[in-house]
Structures are given as C-alpha cells and as structure tokens.
Amino acid sequence: MAEVVATNETILVVGGGISGMTAALEAAECGKNVVLIEKNPSLGGRVSQLYRYFPKLCHPTCGLEINLKRLRGNKRIRVLTLAEVAKVEGKSGDYSVTVNIKPRYVNENCTACGACGEAVSAEIPNPFNYNLSKIKAAYLPNAMAYPQRFVLDASIIGTPEADKAKAACKYNAIDLDQKEEILTIKAGAVVWATGWKPYDAAKIQPYGYDRIANVITSVEFERLADPHGPTGGKLLRPSDGKEAKNVAFIQCAGSRDRNHLKHCSRICCMASLKQTNYVTEKYGDEGQSSIYYIDIRAIDRFEDFYQKVRANKTVKFIKSKVANITEDKATGNPVLHGVDTEGYHRYDNAHDLVVLAVGMEPNVDAGKIMPGGVVADVSGFIDINSTTEAVFGAGCASNALDVNRAVQSATAASLRAIQVVNRVSRAEV
Amino acid sequence: MTTQAVEKYHNDFLKEVEKNVEMGHMVKMCMQCGVCSGSCPLGPAWEHPPQEIFMMIRAGKRDEVLTSDSMWMCTSCYNCIVRCPRELPITHIMHGLANYAHRLGIAPKQNPTRRFAQMFWKNITSTGRVNELKLSVGLYFMDGIASGIKKGLEMLPVGLGLMKTKRLDPMGMVSGHGCKGRADIQKMIKKATEIEDKRKGYAA
Ligand SMILES: Cc1cc2nc3c(=O)[nH]c(=O)nc-3n(C[C@H](O)[C@H](O)[C@H](O)COP(=O)(O)OP(=O)(O)OC[C@H]3O[C@@H](n4cnc5c(N)ncnc54)[C@H](O)[C@@H]3O)c2cc1C
Ligand code: SF4
Ligand code: SF4
C-alpha cells in the first residue's frame, strides 16, 4: 500500500514530534523532498500531551496548529505513521533505511465521523493519557491528531468487535486485511528526532511511585489539568478522587543522580513552576503548591517566569531533596520526610498529592542507531560532536530541551541535512 | 587586608580533611541536597547531620567539626550512601572524621560510641578474637557499678537464652578465648598502626 518515492537526495526525518515536524518543514520549504516517519498513529509527540506551554502558558494547539497547516500545504513531505526504523545502512549521501509499518486497519477514506468508535464496546488503556483512562478500541488518538483518521487497536482484530466497526463505517474506510509492511527507504541524510520518555519513576524506590496512589509524575499531572484528560481538567487525586489542593512538587526526580540519570533534564524546574499555575488557576488562594528543590534552574530568559511564581503567595519553596515518602493510611496523604538546606530543619510534611518532576530519557538509545557512526553520550542522547554519519540529532533525541530549544536544534539539523543532499545533487549533475 | 582576614578565608581545613580523613577527598563533591540527613534513621539525634558537616568543613569550622559528637552517631546502616545522588561514601567519611578527631585527641571524651569503640578494639586486639561476654559486661558497667548491675539484670533473660542455645560461653569470663596466631596478629596490627601514623603524620 505505502508507495514511497525516495532517492539519495531525499531527507528522512525519524520522529514526528515538534522537532521532527520542524526539521521536515524547514527542509521541504527549502525545496527538498522529505519522508517523515512517526511510530505513533499521529504526529505531535509529547508536546500534544501538555496542557499548557511555558513560558507563555498558551495551549499546545498554538505551535502545533501552525506546523500542521504548513505540513498540509506542502507536497514535498511524505508522512508515514505507525512506522518505526528497524535498521539504517549505508553512508553519508547514500542511506538505505528499513522501516516497519504497522497496520492501522483504517484507510484514507476515513472522515473521522466516529461511527466505528460508537459501534465498538471493547476498551483499551489510553496511551495519550498515560493510561490514566480508557478509550474505545476504535479511536482517534487525540483531538488534534494528524492525520485525522481513526485507528483500530490490534487486540480486536479477528474478533466480532472489528466486524462491528467495519459494519458501522459508511465510507468503506475499514480494511481488516491490512498487514504489517517492511519498506526500504533511500535517503541522502537522516534527521533523528525520536524525542524523549519520562524516566521510570518506580525506580526511585524511596518515593514509592509504585506503592503510594497519590504520588504521580509530572507528565500525568499535565493530563489531569487538561480538559481532554482523564478527569476532565479537574485536579483529582487517584486514591479517592478528592480535589488535590495542597500539591507538592519534587524536583530532580531521577535527574542529577548517579543512581539514575546523570544529567540535569533542564526542563523540569520550569515544568513544575508552570504547574503551580495550574493549581492557582483551579483553586485561586485556596490552592497551595510546595516545590522541593536542590536549586531552581530556570535558564536564561525563564528567570522572569521564576520570579513571577516566587511572588505568588500560595507557592512555597523548600530547598531540600526529599529523602523519602510514606503514606498516611488514614487519609491517603503522602508524607514527605527530609531535612532542608536553609537551617537544616527536619520536616515531615503531608500533602494531598505529590508530583514527581521526572527526568527526560532519550526514547532511543543513540548507540544502537548505527553503531560506530552515531555516537551516544553518557545518557544515550546523540552526541552531535562525535557522530560521523549524516545522521543529525534534533530536539530531545540530542539533549534534554524545552520546545524553543528543541525547535532551534531541529532547524540546525535540517540545515546540516540539506548541505549533505546538496552535495549529492551537485555530484550527480 | 589583614593577615587575619586572609586566614579566615583561607580554607585549610578542607585540605586537611582531604589529606587525613578516609575518603576526605570526596567531601567537595557534596551538592547540599540533604538526602543523606533525611535518610539517616538516627537523624534526629545528630546535632549536625552529614550534609551540614560537609558544609562546615568547607566553611573551615575545624573545631566545631572535630569536637562534635555528630559523626559518632553513625551506625553504618548505609542508607545515606545508597541514596546520595553524588555517590559520596558518607558512612566512611563519618567514621574517618571520628577516627581523625580521636587520633588528634580532641574527640569528645565521654562519647559512648567512642568509649565502646575503644573497648571493642582493646578486646579484639588483645586475643585476636572478640570475647562477646567480656565486651557486653564491659559495656554494661561502662557508667559505673550501679547502672551496670541494673542493665545486667535487665539483660539477664536474654543472656540465659543465649547460653541455653550455646550462643554464649559463660566460661568466656575466665578463659582466654584467644586465637592461634595471637602474637602474629598483634605484630601485624602494630606494623599497620606504624604505617598509618607515618602516612598521616601522627606522633608515634
Ligand atoms: C512535564 C513536562 C512538561 C513540559 N512542559 C513544557 C513546556 O511547557 N514548554 C516547553 O517548551 N517544553 C516543555 N516540556 C518539554 C517538551 O515536552 C519537549 O521539549 C518536546 O517534547 C521535545 O519535542 P521532540 O520532538 O524533540 O520530542 P517528542 O515530543 O518526544 O517527539 C518525538 C516523536 O518521535 C516519535 N518516535 C519515537 N521513537 C521513534 C522511532 N523509533 N521511530 C519513529 N518515531 C519515533 C515519538 O512517537 C514522538 O512522536 C515539558 C516536558 C515535561 C516532562
Ligand atoms: S531542571 Fe531542575 S528539576 Fe530538572 S533536573 Fe535540572 S535542576 Fe533538577
Ligand atoms: S546526599 Fe550526598 S550530595 Fe546530598 S547532601 Fe548528602 S552527601 Fe551531599
């Protein structure tokens, strides 16, 4: 099914988050042919799962909508979703990339009318909400999804549920015979933009993420705050659905720690500062945020944002890395234990909800992309200085970055890729 | 600037600790996060928790640190070491500081941990093997006859139980309970002490 025309003058972009979309658009708008592959059924990456962006606190629709508009209008970009790279072979100016494409079971005829979703009763955990809620097994990945096309989950294929979905579709868009495909795509250069994943919070044993219901992660908190999220935008805590008005944020959960991630994830201080706004937005003066930190790293321009949060009377700053968390069985409140650095006072503070500002890990270990040519740093990000192949890291595949910096790095990677394919085309004249 | 003011900011104490205290060179790696202090099960008993001790060393507070009884509170549970994000060997540094203060003769004289440690050292080095009965009796009577008898009576049922299950030899009080190469062990310890004294510059 998937016809892909690609030559060694094509730029392959791997990962369709904000970085991959940016890199693809920059190259295509410079007249290059681009194939953009994304492993999920929709583009957008982690940004689409945020409630609001710092520093301006706008909704992620802002940045994404503009990019999607540019994308729709550009004939030089071929987008493949549910596609994952299995192997990269060749050399600069002449790569051959093996890509696995999973079946969506829904073709281009889909109008996203939603009839299949209504017909199906089976439910699956919703990955868009970090599995905090369920979704029908025939679903649109999210409201902003691109392509705006439904997906049938593989778990219902071969069951009467799939037949129900097919029968409900008026546009003949459901194709239950789709099979996994393996494609080989040629490319002169590759932009690697596979992004990040949250560090596995359960590995930080003393914080009890796997034992205490009301200890959650920062990415989950984004979903709680979002009206499209599992709680319809209410900050309800998991144990009893009570409104969480007294929220603690624990910084460096997994970052800057030789037992976990060695690097500073750079965005989590800003993410927590931003999230205190969610508490204020929902509860006004009744809300209470406490940030437990080693030091606040609101880098360069973000200092203003930090100072504004500092001025908010409902936000407390406690200079201390929390030692451990226990649960008050009677109330379900997590209790934070530690000693602060400003006076060495011992504390045992109870909160309604604890948000772990988890660190960023690369989605793909860079050392496994093209062993030898693509070099990983200590944390598994692409080390752009030591990499010798024309595989250019962009966004969070190359470092822990906020959106602004991710997009800058994507433009840089795109420029590098353009130079490589320009060289190829000159050689062939 | 007067020499005095210069002296004040000239931090020789950190260098002294780096040179003389076990694992002292790691003190400067501390980033003052507080996890060690919060993780210590004896935490509330410390006047200066480890995090503070590290800061005091860097601030040049030599006397306050070395005469403190804080590091003598460490029970070697290793909770802090496994959690420290900078992998400081906190337990070892605490023992190192205690040992250094003791060798300089400025450790708190009446500190029970120090006294017990001395008793233990004498006990084990004299015969080459720990005599548990003598050690525990010694410990009970550390603060005088009256409190010793009281503690001994409190612990009597435990002692009898241990005897019944052959975990405690009542003859230990009189028998030598030594090991075979006792003289050789003592020679080894003497030599090791000599080497350490020389390396760390203690008067022999
Ligand atoms: C709690 C939290 C809040 C945040 N809030 C903000 C904020 O307010 N403002 C801000 O500027 N930044 C924020 N960030 C940072 C922001 O999320 C990142 O900067 C951004 O997601 C980086 O985009 P990316 O495209 O590099 O990576 P991603 O968003 O991770 O996108 C990578 C894409 O690649 C795809 N992919 C992965 N592996 C493969 C593969 N093998 N093959 C094909 N495709 C693959 C993924 O499915 C994904 O779509 C926040 C981060 C956290 C943790
Ligand atoms: S950005 Fe802040 S919370 Fe995140 S790792 Fe760095 S210092 Fe810690
Ligand atoms: S846990 Fe480690 S880094 Fe943190 S204060 Fe203690 S010694 Fe310093």
XYZ file of C-alpha atoms and ligand atoms in Angstrom:
702
model
C 0.000 0.000 0.000
C 2.593 2.538 1.004
C 4.230 3.834 -2.172
C 7.224 5.884 -1.171
C 9.364 7.584 -3.769
C 12.743 8.353 -2.285
C 16.241 8.837 -3.644
C 19.588 9.687 -2.152
C 18.515 13.333 -2.439
C 15.673 12.668 -0.013
C 15.944 13.651 3.641
C 14.498 11.118 6.036
C 13.177 12.504 9.302
C 12.632 9.974 12.059
C 10.119 11.018 14.732
C 7.130 13.310 14.212
C 7.167 15.366 17.401
C 7.627 19.135 17.344
C 11.319 18.665 16.431
C 10.761 16.197 13.591
C 7.895 18.254 12.173
C 10.052 21.369 12.269
C 13.042 19.678 10.625
C 10.818 18.203 7.894
C 9.142 21.539 7.187
C 12.373 23.529 7.095
C 13.895 21.102 4.590
C 10.768 20.846 2.459
C 10.315 24.599 2.390
C 13.887 24.801 1.068
C 12.788 22.567 -1.797
C 13.992 19.201 -0.546
C 11.965 16.019 -0.631
C 11.284 14.636 2.830
C 9.929 11.416 4.249
C 8.751 11.849 7.838
C 8.156 8.696 9.812
C 6.354 8.510 13.135
C 5.854 5.446 15.290
C 2.539 6.579 16.798
C -0.707 6.804 14.796
C -0.485 10.612 14.957
C 2.135 13.371 14.759
C 2.706 15.808 17.608
C 4.800 13.853 20.084
C 4.862 14.728 23.774
C 4.006 18.375 23.210
C 0.461 17.436 22.248
C 0.126 15.819 25.693
C 0.859 19.059 27.565
C -1.941 21.173 28.986
C -0.107 24.468 28.525
C 3.304 25.588 27.353
C 5.748 27.634 29.330
C 6.733 30.420 29.156
C 3.604 31.974 27.654
C 1.139 29.450 29.080
C -0.621 29.038 25.753
C -2.163 25.724 24.736
C -0.068 23.322 22.689
C -2.525 23.763 19.835
C -0.759 27.080 19.180
C 2.553 25.766 17.929
C 1.192 22.528 16.528
C -1.619 24.059 14.514
C 0.729 26.316 12.554
C 3.032 23.420 11.817
C 0.186 21.176 10.711
C -1.042 23.884 8.377
C 2.415 24.205 6.825
C 2.552 20.436 6.551
C -0.800 20.056 4.829
C 0.156 22.638 2.247
C 3.487 21.048 1.409
C 3.667 18.419 -1.318
C 7.318 17.584 -0.682
C 6.682 15.848 2.652
C 5.504 12.291 2.745
C 4.250 11.335 6.228
C 4.193 7.713 7.349
C 2.595 6.966 10.702
C 2.762 3.741 12.748
C 6.214 3.467 11.203
C 9.412 2.612 13.031
C 13.009 2.367 11.843
C 14.480 -1.109 12.116
C 17.865 -0.521 10.510
C 19.997 2.226 8.959
C 22.661 1.131 6.459
C 24.977 2.875 4.012
C 26.973 6.040 4.215
C 26.578 9.795 4.076
C 24.703 10.694 0.885
C 23.550 7.124 0.346
C 21.498 5.526 3.111
C 19.086 2.702 2.938
C 16.663 2.601 5.857
C 14.442 -0.323 6.758
C 11.097 0.754 8.177
C 8.386 -1.408 9.734
C 4.851 -0.155 9.274
C 2.100 -1.474 11.492
C -1.438 -1.764 10.128
C -3.936 0.933 11.120
C -6.857 -1.063 9.688
C -8.331 2.247 8.560
C -7.576 3.768 5.151
C -7.626 7.265 3.595
C -11.411 7.192 3.203
C -11.881 7.858 6.913
C -13.654 11.138 7.654
C -13.230 10.778 11.428
C -17.007 10.643 11.779
C -16.614 8.334 14.773
C -19.262 5.748 13.862
C -16.815 2.859 14.346
C -15.916 4.094 17.830
C -19.577 4.184 18.793
C -20.170 0.682 17.448
C -17.293 -0.914 19.326
C -17.607 -1.697 23.049
C -14.084 -3.006 23.788
C -11.816 -0.553 25.592
C -8.041 -0.198 25.858
C -5.856 1.906 28.169
C -5.406 5.323 26.565
C -1.684 5.978 25.957
C -2.381 9.634 25.212
C -3.444 9.980 28.873
C -0.507 7.865 30.085
C -3.022 5.045 30.625
C -4.902 7.005 33.311
C -8.136 6.445 31.398
C -9.600 4.082 28.835
C -10.582 4.618 25.255
C -12.601 2.596 22.745
C -10.548 0.131 20.694
C -11.584 2.079 17.562
C -10.320 5.571 18.315
C -8.962 8.903 17.216
C -5.597 9.248 19.032
C -6.425 12.784 20.196
C -8.480 15.810 19.250
C -5.597 17.384 17.310
C -4.489 14.135 15.658
C -2.788 14.341 12.300
C -3.803 12.514 10.206
C -7.406 12.971 11.441
C -8.082 9.314 10.982
C -9.287 6.579 13.326
C -7.229 3.520 14.341
C -8.367 0.019 15.225
C -6.377 -1.479 18.059
C -4.714 -4.769 17.088
C -6.319 -6.503 20.093
C -9.791 -6.542 18.464
C -8.672 -7.761 15.050
C -10.190 -11.172 14.370
C -12.971 -10.616 16.942
C -16.622 -9.650 16.370
C -15.711 -6.182 17.659
C -13.711 -5.494 14.499
C -16.635 -6.659 12.366
C -18.933 -4.281 14.276
C -16.586 -1.406 13.483
C -16.417 -2.345 9.825
C -20.195 -2.630 9.545
C -20.669 0.789 11.128
C -18.407 2.623 8.667
C -20.322 4.279 5.848
C -17.216 5.256 3.897
C -15.654 1.855 3.384
C -12.652 3.055 5.338
C -12.086 -0.041 7.457
C -9.731 -2.588 5.953
C -9.291 -5.576 8.226
C -6.870 -7.272 5.838
C -4.047 -4.769 6.287
C -0.791 -6.436 7.231
C 2.473 -5.249 8.699
C 4.771 -3.973 5.950
C 8.509 -3.633 5.686
C 9.795 -0.821 3.462
C 13.264 0.191 2.410
C 13.630 3.926 2.017
C 16.586 5.615 0.373
C 17.910 8.846 1.797
C 20.940 11.098 1.481
C 20.747 12.253 5.090
C 18.741 11.450 8.181
C 17.398 13.764 10.864
C 16.939 11.772 14.035
C 14.179 13.314 16.172
C 12.796 10.454 18.228
C 12.481 12.569 21.361
C 12.293 11.533 24.971
C 10.400 9.487 27.512
C 9.810 10.154 31.208
C 12.240 8.345 33.495
C 10.607 5.304 35.113
C 9.537 6.798 38.465
C 9.151 3.371 40.101
C 12.935 3.042 40.020
C 13.233 5.875 42.560
C 12.411 3.457 45.350
C 12.165 5.855 48.359
C 9.453 7.912 46.613
C 7.035 4.972 46.403
C 5.543 5.781 42.989
C 4.618 2.110 42.664
C 3.203 1.885 46.219
C 1.529 5.194 47.044
C -1.527 6.087 44.954
C -1.186 9.834 45.405
C 2.387 10.019 44.143
C 2.214 10.746 40.416
C 4.556 12.062 37.712
C 4.723 15.487 36.092
C 3.547 14.124 32.746
C 0.495 12.622 34.441
C -0.207 15.949 36.143
C -0.291 17.626 32.705
C -3.037 15.201 31.728
C -5.032 15.827 34.945
C -5.003 19.559 34.248
C -6.152 19.153 30.633
C -9.920 19.320 29.904
C -9.332 16.477 27.388
C -7.605 14.454 30.111
C -8.856 11.608 32.302
C -10.503 13.893 34.893
C -11.893 16.474 32.502
C -9.365 19.028 33.710
C -10.004 18.644 37.448
C -7.055 18.041 39.739
C -8.483 14.886 41.315
C -6.093 12.615 43.131
C -6.015 8.907 42.231
C -6.708 7.283 45.628
C -10.158 8.729 46.345
C -10.928 11.243 43.600
C -10.672 14.068 46.136
C -9.661 17.513 44.847
C -5.924 17.935 45.371
C -5.492 21.449 46.726
C -2.222 21.019 48.557
C 0.243 19.802 45.962
C 3.956 19.058 46.424
C 6.410 19.040 43.533
C 9.646 17.095 43.901
C 12.411 18.283 41.609
C 15.214 16.209 40.115
C 13.187 13.002 40.433
C 15.689 10.747 38.708
C 17.849 13.545 37.267
C 21.230 14.760 38.525
C 21.569 11.470 40.330
C 24.355 8.999 39.714
C 21.989 6.181 40.691
C 19.553 7.212 37.942
C 20.100 9.831 35.195
C 23.397 11.676 35.429
C 22.222 14.734 33.522
C 20.054 17.672 34.516
C 16.876 17.319 32.476
C 16.784 21.095 32.152
C 13.019 21.487 31.655
C 11.573 20.029 34.858
C 12.184 23.087 37.046
C 10.246 25.151 34.534
C 7.611 22.418 34.198
C 6.914 22.463 37.953
C 6.930 26.262 38.100
C 4.405 26.169 35.271
C 2.322 23.528 37.014
C 1.959 25.679 40.149
C -0.060 27.919 37.823
C -2.446 25.036 37.211
C -3.089 24.807 40.955
C -3.669 28.561 41.188
C -5.821 28.523 38.057
C -8.135 25.876 39.539
C -8.289 26.960 43.185
C -7.089 30.547 43.478
C -5.891 31.348 47.002
C -7.231 28.039 48.299
C -4.604 26.143 46.350
C -1.188 25.516 47.829
C 1.952 24.429 45.968
C 5.247 23.427 47.571
C 8.345 22.960 45.459
C 11.108 20.820 46.972
C 14.305 21.523 45.078
C 18.100 21.356 45.113
C 18.411 24.556 43.130
C 15.974 26.068 40.644
C 17.285 26.009 37.117
C 15.093 28.395 35.220
C 17.581 29.001 32.453
C 18.283 32.400 30.892
C 15.054 34.214 29.898
C 12.957 31.963 32.105
C 14.222 33.811 35.179
C 11.267 36.220 34.793
C 8.837 33.340 34.897
C 10.509 32.053 38.048
C 10.318 35.447 39.745
C 6.594 35.648 38.991
C 5.992 32.282 40.615
C 8.146 33.369 43.558
C 5.812 36.328 44.020
C 2.774 34.021 44.241
C 1.936 33.748 47.955
C 0.417 30.289 47.542
C 3.702 28.785 46.329
C 6.284 27.675 48.880
C 9.886 26.818 48.071
C 11.686 24.277 50.243
C 15.365 23.891 49.489
C 15.767 20.172 50.058
C 15.828 16.961 48.122
C 13.145 14.857 49.794
C 14.667 11.745 51.381
C 11.611 9.516 51.287
C 7.824 9.426 51.191
C 5.460 7.418 53.357
C 1.697 7.185 53.180
C -0.678 8.235 55.930
C -3.034 5.272 55.766
C -5.999 7.085 57.312
C -6.070 9.979 54.839
C -4.124 8.598 51.888
C -1.890 11.668 52.126
C 1.727 11.190 51.139
C 4.095 12.432 53.855
C 7.431 13.852 52.745
C 10.447 13.405 55.008
C 13.716 15.252 54.816
C 15.994 17.993 56.084
C 16.146 21.418 54.484
C 19.369 23.106 53.470
C 18.471 26.535 54.798
C 18.858 25.882 58.513
C 18.875 22.055 58.478
C 15.333 21.728 59.798
C 13.851 18.279 59.799
C 10.365 18.075 58.293
C 7.531 15.551 57.868
C 5.079 17.325 55.573
C 1.756 15.858 54.473
C 0.258 16.867 51.108
C -2.853 15.852 49.152
C -0.847 14.918 46.089
C 2.824 14.622 45.163
C 4.069 15.313 41.654
C 7.476 13.898 40.772
C 9.250 16.138 38.267
C 10.673 13.145 36.425
C 13.723 13.420 34.233
C 13.981 13.016 30.479
C 15.481 9.925 28.934
C 16.073 9.509 25.216
C 13.393 7.361 23.551
C 16.006 5.535 21.517
C 19.500 4.756 22.755
C 21.600 6.598 20.191
C 24.344 3.985 20.383
C 22.017 1.472 18.737
C 21.053 3.560 15.670
C 24.215 2.914 13.628
C 26.827 1.532 15.965
C 30.163 3.255 15.425
C 28.961 6.143 13.301
C 26.277 7.523 15.561
C 27.721 8.194 18.996
C 25.710 8.323 22.228
C 26.670 10.490 25.211
C 26.625 9.056 28.757
C 22.845 9.359 28.893
C 22.121 7.859 25.467
C 21.416 11.146 23.650
C 23.032 11.612 20.228
C 26.412 13.216 20.716
C 26.345 15.553 17.740
C 30.021 16.408 18.054
C 31.295 12.848 17.830
C 28.794 11.458 15.341
C 30.446 10.978 11.957
C 27.450 9.755 9.925
C 25.000 12.137 8.223
C 22.504 11.241 10.949
C 21.750 14.506 12.693
C 20.190 14.640 16.121
C 17.296 17.060 16.556
C 15.334 18.058 19.642
C 15.230 15.785 22.655
C 16.954 12.960 20.783
C 20.092 15.067 21.118
C 19.606 16.561 24.578
C 17.058 17.412 27.246
C 15.476 20.534 25.750
C 12.390 22.693 26.031
C 10.307 23.283 22.916
C 12.044 26.505 21.968
C 15.485 24.934 22.058
C 14.248 21.679 20.501
C 12.964 23.609 17.517
C 16.236 25.535 17.172
C 18.175 22.297 17.181
C 15.771 20.836 14.599
C 16.429 23.747 12.257
C 20.160 23.249 12.720
C 19.866 19.531 11.962
C 17.794 20.294 8.900
C 20.473 22.680 7.597
C 23.110 20.036 8.036
C 20.977 17.505 6.165
C 20.315 19.993 3.359
C 24.055 20.505 2.909
C 24.557 16.757 2.517
C 21.860 16.310 -0.123
C 23.072 19.435 -1.926
C 26.479 17.806 -2.168
C 24.856 14.658 -3.549
C 22.916 16.557 -6.208
C 25.989 18.555 -7.289
C 27.922 15.328 -7.703
C 25.223 13.919 -9.911
C 24.888 16.881 -12.287
C 43.574 43.051 54.024
C 44.994 41.986 57.326
C 46.596 38.587 57.562
C 43.859 37.668 59.962
C 41.159 38.289 57.384
C 43.126 36.343 54.803
C 43.488 33.487 57.244
C 39.756 33.447 57.754
C 39.043 32.816 54.098
C 41.980 30.555 53.534
C 40.329 27.225 53.907
C 42.984 24.885 55.126
C 40.516 22.649 56.873
C 39.053 21.176 53.684
C 42.599 20.405 52.534
C 43.401 18.900 55.927
C 40.328 16.668 55.696
C 41.158 15.646 52.147
C 44.635 14.658 53.232
C 43.924 12.926 56.521
C 40.388 11.626 56.599
C 39.312 8.430 54.937
C 37.557 9.347 51.662
C 38.022 13.022 52.626
C 38.692 13.937 49.004
C 35.006 13.272 48.249
C 33.729 15.985 50.621
C 33.893 18.611 47.888
C 31.533 16.551 45.707
C 28.572 17.217 48.021
C 25.884 19.371 46.397
C 23.952 20.018 49.630
C 20.766 18.257 48.588
C 20.011 16.894 52.067
C 19.068 13.338 51.145
C 21.680 11.840 53.484
C 20.436 13.789 56.502
C 16.833 12.913 55.782
C 17.643 9.246 55.228
C 19.529 8.628 58.481
C 17.442 6.572 60.915
C 19.293 8.276 63.765
C 18.943 11.648 62.091
C 17.165 13.495 64.900
C 19.995 12.551 67.273
C 22.624 14.383 65.236
C 23.432 17.930 66.225
C 24.883 18.456 62.737
C 23.609 15.998 60.119
C 26.118 14.851 57.458
C 25.046 17.471 54.934
C 25.776 20.180 57.497
C 29.093 18.611 58.492
C 30.205 18.754 54.846
C 29.247 22.419 54.657
C 31.033 23.141 57.954
C 34.191 21.519 56.604
C 34.018 23.715 53.545
C 33.400 26.736 55.743
C 36.567 25.940 57.691
C 34.864 25.222 61.014
C 37.621 22.948 62.232
C 36.954 22.939 65.968
C 33.179 22.676 65.676
C 33.502 19.676 63.398
C 36.260 17.749 65.107
C 34.935 18.169 68.644
C 31.369 17.383 67.581
C 29.748 14.141 68.612
C 27.614 14.080 65.452
C 29.695 11.721 63.359
C 29.834 9.343 66.305
C 26.078 8.795 65.789
C 26.660 6.911 62.542
C 25.640 3.245 62.894
C 26.854 2.198 59.429
C 23.387 1.451 58.098
C 24.472 2.773 54.676
C 21.057 4.305 53.889
C 22.734 7.602 53.001
C 25.350 6.038 50.751
C 22.848 4.166 48.621
C 20.732 7.285 48.170
C 23.340 10.033 47.747
C 22.952 11.342 44.193
C 26.657 12.194 44.064
C 27.807 8.821 45.389
C 29.613 10.249 48.401
C 30.781 7.480 50.724
C 29.151 9.301 53.636
C 29.401 6.468 56.156
C 33.131 6.094 55.525
C 33.715 9.838 55.781
C 31.832 9.962 59.109
C 33.977 7.172 60.537
C 37.041 8.801 59.030
C 36.262 12.093 60.747
C 35.568 10.386 64.066
C 38.790 8.447 63.821
C 40.787 11.544 62.863
C 39.367 13.557 65.767
C 40.136 10.690 68.122
C 43.708 10.389 66.914
C 44.192 14.114 67.380
C 42.906 13.690 70.910
C 40.095 16.208 70.514
C 37.124 13.854 70.137
C 34.518 14.211 72.915
C 35.962 12.164 75.792
C 32.679 10.930 77.205
C 31.058 9.991 73.933
C 29.677 6.459 74.477
C 30.336 5.352 70.888
C 33.953 6.370 71.216
C 34.302 4.586 74.531
C 32.666 1.472 73.207
C 34.874 1.550 70.120
C 37.943 1.697 72.354
C 36.674 -1.147 74.477
C 35.989 -3.206 71.360
C 39.439 -2.503 69.950
C 41.168 -3.493 73.164
C 39.025 -6.606 73.409
C 39.699 -7.843 69.895
C 43.370 -6.938 69.673
C 44.353 -8.465 72.990
C 43.427 -12.023 71.973
C 42.788 -11.754 68.226
C 39.134 -12.633 68.672
C 36.127 -10.824 70.127
C 35.127 -12.036 73.562
C 31.469 -11.151 73.477
C 30.763 -11.844 77.112
C 33.565 -9.601 78.351
C 32.590 -6.970 75.819
C 28.936 -6.823 76.822
C 29.697 -6.905 80.530
C 32.210 -4.128 79.958
C 29.575 -2.149 78.104
C 27.015 -2.522 80.908
C 29.468 -1.348 83.513
C 30.804 1.495 81.397
C 28.942 4.068 83.513
C 29.688 2.556 86.938
C 28.710 -0.362 89.142
C 25.130 0.624 89.991
C 23.930 1.226 86.457
C 25.922 -1.830 85.345
C 24.061 -4.125 87.698
C 20.751 -2.614 86.612
C 21.489 -3.140 82.936
C 22.884 -6.606 83.592
C 19.687 -7.663 85.330
C 17.594 -6.247 82.522
C 19.542 -8.281 80.009
C 19.717 -11.448 82.131
C 16.884 -13.348 80.394
C 18.486 -12.649 77.011
C 21.865 -13.818 78.286
C 20.394 -17.028 79.702
C 18.604 -17.710 76.442
C 21.849 -17.238 74.524
C 23.608 -19.607 76.888
C 20.926 -22.258 76.503
C 21.272 -22.177 72.725
C 25.069 -22.253 73.056
C 25.466 -18.775 71.562
C 27.278 -17.514 74.659
C 30.012 -19.289 76.587
C 29.844 -18.465 80.314
C 33.483 -19.584 80.602
C 34.403 -16.605 78.410
C 34.693 -14.550 81.558
C 37.696 -16.563 82.690
C 39.033 -18.433 79.664
C 41.492 -16.811 77.271
C 39.201 -17.258 74.268
C 42.145 -16.339 72.088
C 43.055 -17.410 68.585
C 46.112 -19.369 67.484
C 48.455 -16.837 65.921
C 47.750 -14.212 68.542
C 51.285 -12.837 68.688
C 51.458 -12.588 64.897
C 48.170 -10.734 64.724
C 49.430 -8.257 67.275
C 52.613 -7.772 65.253
C 50.536 -7.113 62.134
C 48.401 -4.546 63.908
C 51.470 -2.835 65.306
C 53.019 -2.575 61.870
C 49.767 -1.309 60.321
C 49.486 1.353 63.007
C 53.063 2.410 62.356
C 52.397 2.764 58.640
C 49.243 4.753 59.229
C 50.914 7.018 61.762
C 53.717 7.717 59.349
C 51.393 8.354 56.426
C 49.134 10.673 58.371
C 51.899 12.331 60.336
C 50.778 11.386 63.866
C 53.443 11.361 66.507
C 54.351 7.735 67.139
C 6.183 17.558 32.461
C 6.761 18.257 31.270
C 6.245 19.479 30.887
C 6.806 20.163 29.806
N 6.322 21.387 29.533
C 6.933 22.118 28.585
C 6.501 23.453 28.335
O 5.559 23.916 28.971
N 7.174 24.204 27.417
C 8.254 23.692 26.737
O 8.869 24.419 25.948
N 8.658 22.398 26.917
C 8.012 21.613 27.823
N 8.439 20.331 28.026
C 9.468 19.780 27.125
C 8.843 19.286 25.798
O 7.978 18.216 26.088
C 9.938 18.832 24.819
O 10.793 19.920 24.557
C 9.376 18.360 23.476
O 8.502 17.286 23.659
C 10.500 17.939 22.530
O 9.986 17.514 21.318
P 10.677 16.378 20.433
O 10.006 16.424 19.117
O 12.144 16.562 20.444
O 10.377 15.015 21.167
P 8.959 14.216 21.386
O 7.872 15.143 21.756
O 9.288 13.129 22.341
O 8.651 13.608 19.972
C 9.346 12.507 19.460
C 8.473 11.782 18.471
O 9.228 10.702 17.892
C 8.438 9.537 17.877
N 9.331 8.369 17.907
C 9.995 7.887 18.979
N 10.733 6.819 18.637
C 10.518 6.618 17.318
C 11.003 5.660 16.399
N 11.844 4.701 16.775
N 10.594 5.741 15.124
C 9.729 6.712 14.753
N 9.246 7.645 15.578
C 9.638 7.605 16.850
C 7.566 9.658 19.093
O 6.411 8.852 18.960
C 7.248 11.145 19.099
O 6.125 11.454 18.330
C 7.893 19.607 29.073
C 8.378 18.369 29.451
C 7.848 17.698 30.563
C 8.445 16.417 31.004
S 15.770 21.171 35.512
Fe 15.573 21.350 37.709
S 14.373 19.557 38.353
Fe 15.116 19.180 36.303
S 16.976 18.013 36.648
Fe 17.583 20.160 36.365
S 17.662 21.003 38.417
Fe 16.543 19.065 38.549
S 23.134 13.057 49.947
Fe 25.174 13.362 49.091
S 25.065 15.249 47.863
Fe 23.236 15.172 49.173
S 23.813 16.387 50.984
Fe 24.285 14.245 51.460
S 26.408 13.944 50.858
Fe 25.702 15.866 49.930
